[in-house]
Amino acid sequence: AFDYVDISHEMNHRGYSTDEIDDSDNGKRIGTTVSIHDTWKAMENLVHLGLVKHIGVSNFPVSLLHELLTKSTIPPVVNQCEGHPYLPQSNLLRYCQARGVHYQAYSPLGTPGYKQATEP
């Protein structure tokens, strides 16, 4: 048993454009009745209850992160996104830095979809 979770993320599944990654069945499995703000308010409540120490987001582009920040009382501590030399996401990194949101890159060495044919 444990008393709290150190960090919990709200994950954005809507940004994918290929069937290989997108498992939403053309959006049919994405609920439209719960907004990111409703989800975030529930996560903020977990912080207020002491059940979660920190809350963050994952795969939020600038536009979605900005939308979230307009109505949040607790800003996300981190935005966990794919980031590497083939996908530097410089604008997102600058936006996060300007607003005190840590940018955490996953797949920092790249993913097979970005590999050039001439690379090992």
Coordinates of N, CA and C in Angstrom, one line a residue:
A1 N 0.8 -1.2 0.0 CA 0.0 0.0 0.0 C 0.9 1.2 0.0
F2 N 0.4 2.3 -0.5 CA 1.1 3.6 -0.5 C 0.1 4.7 -0.2
D3 N 0.7 5.8 0.2 CA -0.1 7.0 0.6 C -0.4 7.9 -0.5
Y4 N 0.5 8.0 -1.5 CA 0.3 9.0 -2.6 C 1.1 8.5 -3.8
V5 N 0.7 9.1 -5.0 CA 1.5 8.9 -6.2 C 2.3 10.2 -6.4
D6 N 3.6 10.0 -6.8 CA 4.4 11.2 -7.0 C 4.0 12.1 -8.1
I7 N 3.7 11.5 -9.3 CA 3.2 12.3 -10.4 C 2.3 11.5 -11.3
S8 N 1.3 12.1 -11.8 CA 0.3 11.5 -12.7 C 0.2 12.4 -13.9
H9 N 0.0 11.8 -15.1 CA -0.1 12.6 -16.4 C -1.5 12.5 -17.0
E10 N -1.9 13.5 -17.6 CA -3.0 13.5 -18.6 C -2.4 13.3 -19.9
M11 N -2.8 12.3 -20.7 CA -2.2 12.0 -21.9 C -3.1 12.4 -23.1
N12 N -2.5 13.1 -24.1 CA -3.3 13.4 -25.3 C -3.1 12.3 -26.3
H13 N -4.1 11.7 -26.7 CA -4.1 10.6 -27.7 C -4.5 11.1 -29.1
R14 N -4.9 12.4 -29.2 CA -5.5 12.8 -30.4 C -4.6 13.3 -31.5
G15 N -3.3 13.4 -31.2 CA -2.4 14.0 -32.2 C -1.8 13.0 -33.2
Y16 N -2.2 11.8 -33.2 CA -1.6 10.8 -34.1 C -2.3 10.8 -35.4
S17 N -1.6 10.6 -36.5 CA -2.2 10.7 -37.8 C -2.1 9.4 -38.6
T18 N -1.4 8.4 -38.1 CA -1.3 7.1 -38.8 C -2.1 6.0 -38.1
D19 N -2.6 5.1 -38.8 CA -3.3 4.0 -38.2 C -2.4 3.1 -37.4
E20 N -1.1 3.2 -37.7 CA -0.1 2.4 -36.9 C -0.1 2.8 -35.5
I21 N -0.3 4.1 -35.2 CA -0.2 4.6 -33.8 C -1.6 4.9 -33.3
D22 N -2.5 5.4 -34.1 CA -3.8 5.8 -33.7 C -4.8 4.6 -33.6
D23 N -5.1 4.3 -32.4 CA -6.0 3.2 -32.1 C -7.4 3.7 -31.8
S24 N -7.8 4.9 -32.2 CA -9.1 5.5 -31.8 C -10.2 5.1 -32.7
D25 N -9.9 4.3 -33.8 CA -11.0 4.0 -34.7 C -11.6 5.2 -35.3
N26 N -10.8 6.1 -35.9 CA -11.2 7.3 -36.5 C -12.0 8.2 -35.5
G27 N -11.5 8.2 -34.3 CA -12.1 9.1 -33.2 C -13.3 8.5 -32.5
K28 N -13.8 7.3 -32.9 CA -15.0 6.7 -32.3 C -14.7 6.3 -30.9
R29 N -13.5 6.0 -30.5 CA -13.2 5.6 -29.1 C -12.7 6.8 -28.3
I30 N -12.8 8.0 -28.8 CA -12.4 9.2 -28.0 C -13.7 9.8 -27.5
G31 N -13.8 9.8 -26.2 CA -15.0 10.4 -25.6 C -15.1 11.9 -25.8
T32 N -16.2 12.4 -26.2 CA -16.4 13.8 -26.5 C -17.2 14.5 -25.3
T33 N -17.5 13.8 -24.3 CA -18.3 14.4 -23.2 C -17.4 14.9 -22.1
V34 N -16.1 14.5 -22.1 CA -15.2 15.0 -21.0 C -14.1 15.8 -21.7
S35 N -14.0 17.0 -21.3 CA -13.0 17.9 -21.9 C -11.7 17.7 -21.1
I36 N -10.6 18.3 -21.7 CA -9.3 18.3 -21.0 C -9.4 19.0 -19.7
H37 N -10.3 20.1 -19.7 CA -10.4 20.9 -18.5 C -11.1 20.1 -17.3
D38 N -12.1 19.3 -17.7 CA -12.8 18.4 -16.7 C -11.8 17.4 -16.1
T39 N -11.0 16.8 -17.0 CA -10.0 15.8 -16.6 C -9.0 16.5 -15.7
W40 N -8.5 17.7 -16.1 CA -7.5 18.4 -15.3 C -8.0 18.8 -13.9
K41 N -9.3 19.3 -13.9 CA -9.9 19.6 -12.6 C -9.9 18.4 -11.6
A42 N -10.2 17.2 -12.2 CA -10.2 16.0 -11.4 C -8.8 15.7 -10.9
M43 N -7.8 16.0 -11.7 CA -6.4 15.7 -11.3 C -6.0 16.7 -10.3
E44 N -6.4 18.0 -10.5 CA -6.1 19.0 -9.4 C -6.7 18.6 -8.1
N45 N -7.9 18.1 -8.1 CA -8.5 17.6 -6.9 C -7.7 16.5 -6.2
L46 N -7.1 15.6 -7.0 CA -6.2 14.6 -6.4 C -5.1 15.2 -5.7
V47 N -4.5 16.3 -6.2 CA -3.4 17.0 -5.5 C -4.0 17.6 -4.2
H48 N -5.1 18.3 -4.3 CA -5.7 18.9 -3.1 C -6.0 17.9 -2.0
L49 N -6.3 16.7 -2.4 CA -6.6 15.6 -1.4 C -5.3 14.9 -0.9
G50 N -4.2 15.3 -1.5 CA -2.9 14.7 -1.1 C -2.6 13.3 -1.7
L51 N -3.4 12.9 -2.6 CA -3.2 11.6 -3.2 C -2.2 11.6 -4.3
V52 N -1.9 12.7 -4.9 CA -0.9 12.9 -6.0 C -0.1 14.2 -5.6
K53 N 1.2 14.0 -5.7 CA 2.1 15.2 -5.4 C 2.2 16.2 -6.6
H54 N 2.3 15.7 -7.8 CA 2.5 16.5 -9.0 C 1.6 16.0 -10.1
I55 N 1.2 16.9 -11.0 CA 0.4 16.5 -12.2 C 1.1 17.1 -13.4
G56 N 1.0 16.3 -14.5 CA 1.7 16.8 -15.7 C 0.8 16.3 -16.9
V57 N 1.3 16.6 -18.1 CA 0.7 16.1 -19.3 C 1.7 15.4 -20.2
S58 N 1.1 14.8 -21.2 CA 1.9 14.0 -22.1 C 1.4 14.2 -23.5
N59 N 2.3 14.5 -24.5 CA 2.0 14.7 -25.9 C 1.0 15.9 -26.1
F60 N 1.2 17.0 -25.3 CA 0.4 18.2 -25.5 C 1.1 19.1 -26.4
P61 N 0.6 19.5 -27.6 CA 1.2 20.5 -28.4 C 1.0 21.9 -27.8
V62 N 1.6 22.9 -28.4 CA 1.5 24.2 -27.8 C 0.0 24.6 -27.7
S63 N -0.8 24.4 -28.7 CA -2.2 24.9 -28.7 C -3.0 24.2 -27.5
L64 N -2.8 22.9 -27.3 CA -3.5 22.3 -26.3 C -3.0 22.6 -24.9
L65 N -1.7 22.8 -24.8 CA -1.1 23.2 -23.5 C -1.6 24.6 -23.1
H66 N -1.6 25.5 -24.1 CA -2.1 26.8 -23.9 C -3.5 26.8 -23.4
E67 N -4.3 26.0 -24.1 CA -5.8 25.9 -23.7 C -5.9 25.4 -22.3
L68 N -5.1 24.4 -21.9 CA -5.2 23.9 -20.5 C -4.8 25.0 -19.5
L69 N -3.7 25.7 -19.8 CA -3.2 26.7 -18.9 C -4.2 27.9 -18.7
T70 N -5.1 28.1 -19.6 CA -6.0 29.2 -19.5 C -7.0 29.0 -18.4
K71 N -7.3 27.7 -18.0 CA -8.3 27.5 -17.0 C -7.8 26.6 -15.8
S72 N -6.5 26.3 -15.7 CA -6.0 25.5 -14.7 C -5.6 26.4 -13.5
T73 N -5.8 25.8 -12.3 CA -5.3 26.5 -11.1 C -3.9 25.9 -10.7
I74 N -3.7 24.7 -11.1 CA -2.3 24.1 -10.9 C -1.8 23.8 -12.2
P75 N -0.7 24.5 -12.7 CA -0.2 24.2 -14.0 C 0.5 22.9 -14.0
P76 N 0.6 22.2 -15.1 CA 1.4 21.0 -15.2 C 2.8 21.2 -14.9
V77 N 3.5 20.3 -14.2 CA 4.9 20.4 -13.9 C 5.7 19.9 -15.1
V78 N 5.1 19.1 -15.9 CA 5.9 18.5 -17.0 C 5.0 18.3 -18.2
N79 N 5.6 18.4 -19.4 CA 4.9 17.9 -20.7 C 5.9 16.9 -21.3
Q80 N 5.5 15.6 -21.2 CA 6.3 14.6 -21.7 C 5.9 14.3 -23.2
C81 N 6.9 14.5 -24.1 CA 6.7 14.4 -25.5 C 7.8 13.7 -26.2
E82 N 7.5 13.2 -27.4 CA 8.6 12.7 -28.2 C 9.5 13.8 -28.6
G83 N 10.8 13.7 -28.5 CA 11.7 14.7 -28.8 C 13.1 14.1 -29.1
H84 N 13.7 14.4 -30.3 CA 15.0 13.9 -30.7 C 15.5 14.7 -31.9
P85 N 16.7 14.5 -32.4 CA 17.2 15.3 -33.5 C 16.3 15.3 -34.7
Y86 N 15.5 14.3 -35.0 CA 14.6 14.3 -36.1 C 13.3 15.0 -35.8
L87 N 13.0 15.2 -34.5 CA 11.7 15.9 -34.1 C 12.1 16.7 -32.9
P88 N 12.8 17.9 -33.1 CA 13.2 18.7 -32.0 C 12.1 19.4 -31.2
Q89 N 11.0 19.7 -31.9 CA 9.9 20.4 -31.2 C 10.4 21.7 -30.5
S90 N 11.2 22.5 -31.2 CA 11.7 23.7 -30.6 C 10.7 24.7 -30.1
N91 N 9.6 24.9 -30.9 CA 8.6 25.9 -30.4 C 7.9 25.4 -29.1
L92 N 7.7 24.1 -29.1 CA 7.1 23.5 -27.9 C 8.0 23.7 -26.7
L93 N 9.3 23.4 -26.9 CA 10.3 23.5 -25.8 C 10.3 25.0 -25.3
R94 N 10.4 25.9 -26.2 CA 10.4 27.3 -25.8 C 9.1 27.7 -25.1
Y95 N 8.0 27.3 -25.5 CA 6.7 27.6 -24.9 C 6.7 27.0 -23.4
C96 N 7.2 25.8 -23.3 CA 7.2 25.2 -22.0 C 8.2 25.9 -21.1
Q97 N 9.4 26.3 -21.6 CA 10.3 27.0 -20.8 C 9.8 28.3 -20.3
A98 N 9.1 29.0 -21.2 CA 8.6 30.4 -20.9 C 7.5 30.3 -19.8
R99 N 6.9 29.1 -19.6 CA 5.8 29.0 -18.7 C 6.1 28.1 -17.5
G100 N 7.4 27.7 -17.3 CA 7.8 27.0 -16.2 C 7.3 25.5 -16.2
V101 N 7.0 25.0 -17.4 CA 6.6 23.6 -17.5 C 7.9 22.8 -18.0
H102 N 8.3 21.8 -17.3 CA 9.4 21.0 -17.7 C 9.1 20.3 -19.0
Y103 N 10.0 20.2 -19.9 CA 9.8 19.5 -21.2 C 10.6 18.2 -21.0
Q104 N 10.0 17.0 -21.0 CA 10.7 15.8 -20.9 C 10.5 15.0 -22.2
A105 N 11.7 14.7 -22.8 CA 11.7 14.0 -24.1 C 11.7 12.5 -23.9
Y106 N 10.8 11.8 -24.6 CA 11.0 10.4 -24.7 C 11.5 10.0 -26.1
S107 N 12.0 8.9 -26.3 CA 12.7 8.5 -27.5 C 13.8 9.5 -28.0
P108 N 14.7 9.9 -27.0 CA 15.6 10.9 -27.4 C 16.6 10.6 -28.5
L109 N 16.7 9.3 -28.8 CA 17.6 8.9 -29.9 C 16.8 8.7 -31.2
G110 N 15.5 9.0 -31.2 CA 14.7 8.8 -32.4 C 13.9 7.5 -32.3
T111 N 13.0 7.4 -33.3 CA 12.2 6.2 -33.4 C 12.4 5.7 -34.9
P112 N 12.1 4.4 -35.1 CA 12.3 3.9 -36.5 C 11.6 4.6 -37.6
G113 N 10.5 5.3 -37.3 CA 9.8 6.0 -38.3 C 10.6 7.2 -38.8
Y114 N 11.6 7.7 -38.1 CA 12.3 8.9 -38.5 C 13.7 8.6 -39.0
K115 N 14.1 7.3 -39.0 CA 15.4 6.9 -39.5 C 15.5 7.0 -41.0
Q116 N 16.6 7.6 -41.4 CA 16.8 7.7 -42.8 C 17.3 6.4 -43.4
A117 N 17.0 6.1 -44.7 CA 17.4 4.8 -45.3 C 18.9 4.6 -45.3
T118 N 19.7 5.6 -45.3 CA 21.1 5.5 -45.3 C 21.8 5.4 -44.0
E119 N 21.0 5.4 -42.9 CA 21.5 5.3 -41.6 C 21.5 3.9 -41.1
P120 N 22.5 3.6 -40.2 CA 22.5 2.2 -39.7 C 21.4 1.9 -38.7

